[in-house]
C-alpha positions as a printed NumPy array, in Angstrom:
array([[  0.   ,   0.   ,   0.   ],
       [  1.241,   3.48 ,  -0.871],
       [ -0.291,   6.407,   0.96 ],
       [ -1.195,   9.311,  -1.322],
       [ -1.913,  12.821,  -0.045],
       [ -3.382,  15.43 ,  -2.384],
       [ -3.338,  19.186,  -2.003],
       [ -4.05 ,  22.265,  -4.061],
       [ -7.771,  22.18 ,  -4.697],
       [-10.072,  25.139,  -4.213],
       [-12.418,  27.625,  -5.817],
       [-11.372,  29.302,  -9.042],
       [-13.127,  31.422, -11.646],
       [-13.658,  30.148, -15.188],
       [-10.486,  30.634, -17.211],
       [ -8.313,  30.412, -14.125],
       [ -5.614,  27.944, -13.132],
       [ -4.866,  25.562, -10.285],
       [ -2.067,  23.111,  -9.586],
       [ -2.795,  19.91 ,  -7.718],
       [ -0.053,  17.992,  -5.93 ],
       [  0.052,  14.402,  -4.759],
       [  2.782,  13.228,  -2.421],
       [  3.406,   9.489,  -2.284],
       [  4.68 ,   7.782,   0.864],
       [  6.882,   5.218,  -0.817],
       [ 10.498,   4.501,  -1.477],
       [ 11.969,   6.34 ,  -4.435],
       [ 12.571,   3.035,  -6.129],
       [  8.943,   1.995,  -5.833],
       [  7.61 ,   5.409,  -6.836],
       [  9.785,   5.394,  -9.926],
       [  8.182,   2.15 , -11.086],
       [  4.555,   3.228, -10.653],
       [  2.157,   4.8  , -13.102],
       [  0.604,   7.774, -11.336],
       [ -2.737,   9.211, -12.302],
       [ -5.394,  11.796, -11.601],
       [ -9.071,  10.914, -11.689],
       [-12.091,  13.099, -11.035],
       [-15.664,  12.548,  -9.972],
       [-18.152,  15.299, -10.798],
       [-21.307,  15.516,  -8.666],
       [-23.653,  12.635,  -9.439],
       [-21.301,  11.112, -12.012],
       [-18.825,   8.266, -12.215],
       [-15.142,   8.643, -11.503],
       [-13.16 ,   9.17 , -14.702],
       [ -9.512,   9.216, -15.661],
       [ -8.146,  12.711, -16.266],
       [ -4.487,  11.926, -16.961],
       [ -1.746,   9.523, -16.071],
       [  2.018,   9.38 , -16.353],
       [  4.1  ,   6.245, -16.598],
       [  7.437,   5.623, -14.978],
       [  9.224,   6.563, -18.169],
       [  7.325,   9.822, -18.449],
       [  4.826,   8.97 , -21.172],
       [  1.476,  10.642, -20.578],
       [ -2.147,   9.994, -21.378],
       [ -4.996,  12.528, -21.212],
       [ -8.763,  12.492, -21.434],
       [ -9.924,  14.288, -24.561],
       [-11.799,  16.845, -22.464],
       [ -8.6  ,  18.143, -20.829],
       [ -6.049,  17.906, -23.647],
       [ -4.227,  21.179, -24.311],
       [ -5.423,  22.532, -20.943],
       [ -4.057,  20.145, -18.282],
       [ -0.504,  18.887, -17.82 ],
       [  0.559,  15.988, -15.628],
       [  4.133,  15.736, -14.405],
       [  6.153,  13.909, -11.763],
       [  9.143,  14.776,  -9.604],
       [ 11.105,  11.659,  -8.692],
       [ 13.197,  13.459,  -6.09 ],
       [ 10.064,  14.474,  -4.18 ],
       [  7.909,  11.393,  -4.853],
       [  5.264,  13.805,  -6.072],
       [  2.968,  14.027,  -9.063],
       [  1.359,  17.253, -10.216],
       [ -1.626,  18.267, -12.303],
       [ -1.415,  21.752, -13.753],
       [ -4.889,  22.853, -14.794],
       [ -5.287,  25.895, -17.03 ],
       [ -8.282,  27.469, -18.764],
       [-10.58 ,  25.867, -16.232],
       [-14.253,  25.46 , -17.085],
       [-17.294,  24.963, -14.852],
       [-17.512,  21.384, -16.125],
       [-14.105,  20.7  , -14.555],
       [-15.773,  20.984, -11.15 ],
       [-15.231,  17.677,  -9.347],
       [-13.417,  15.903,  -6.569],
       [ -9.971,  15.053,  -7.921],
       [ -8.226,  11.88 ,  -6.785],
       [ -4.608,  10.855,  -7.118],
       [ -3.954,   7.21 ,  -7.948],
       [ -1.11 ,   4.728,  -8.172],
       [ -0.962,   1.524, -10.173],
       [  1.581,  -0.948, -11.356],
       [  2.286,  -0.229, -14.994],
       [  1.06 ,  -3.595, -16.31 ],
       [ -2.13 ,  -3.51 , -14.235],
       [ -5.023,  -1.319, -15.376],
       [ -6.62 ,  -0.805, -11.967],
       [ -5.043,   1.5  ,  -9.361],
       [ -4.177,  -0.136,  -6.06 ],
       [ -4.004,   3.058,  -4.067],
       [ -6.06 ,   6.268,  -3.951],
       [ -5.735,   9.597,  -2.249],
       [ -8.495,  11.076,  -0.143],
       [ -9.574,  13.516,  -2.854],
       [ -9.462,  17.284,  -3.199],
       [-12.36 ,  19.475,  -4.296],
       [-11.984,  21.702,  -7.342],
       [-14.805,  24.147,  -7.975],
       [-14.868,  26.354, -11.048],
       [-17.447,  29.084, -10.675],
       [-17.868,  32.81 , -11.044]])
């Protein structure tokens, strides 16, 4: 089990930016082997993948966030980030950090979630 702690959510106006952080309590060796991801769950909807980043740095994005969101990871800090720009009201959701083994599709660890609200 890897403990994940998110931070950085909040209230932002449409068009604004936020950066989410997720710190992983794991050895650097383990963290470097994991695929880290961000999911979100809008009110009344299912949880969906926003973006993920593999150990080698390759990234994958949901179509709805391409060109606006950027996922990155800092191996020295065991931390993954989600930079969110040009935010829209439909980005409002609870955002969850996740960790999975690269060859397994399902995450084995989740953060507690952080609320992002985009509203004027």
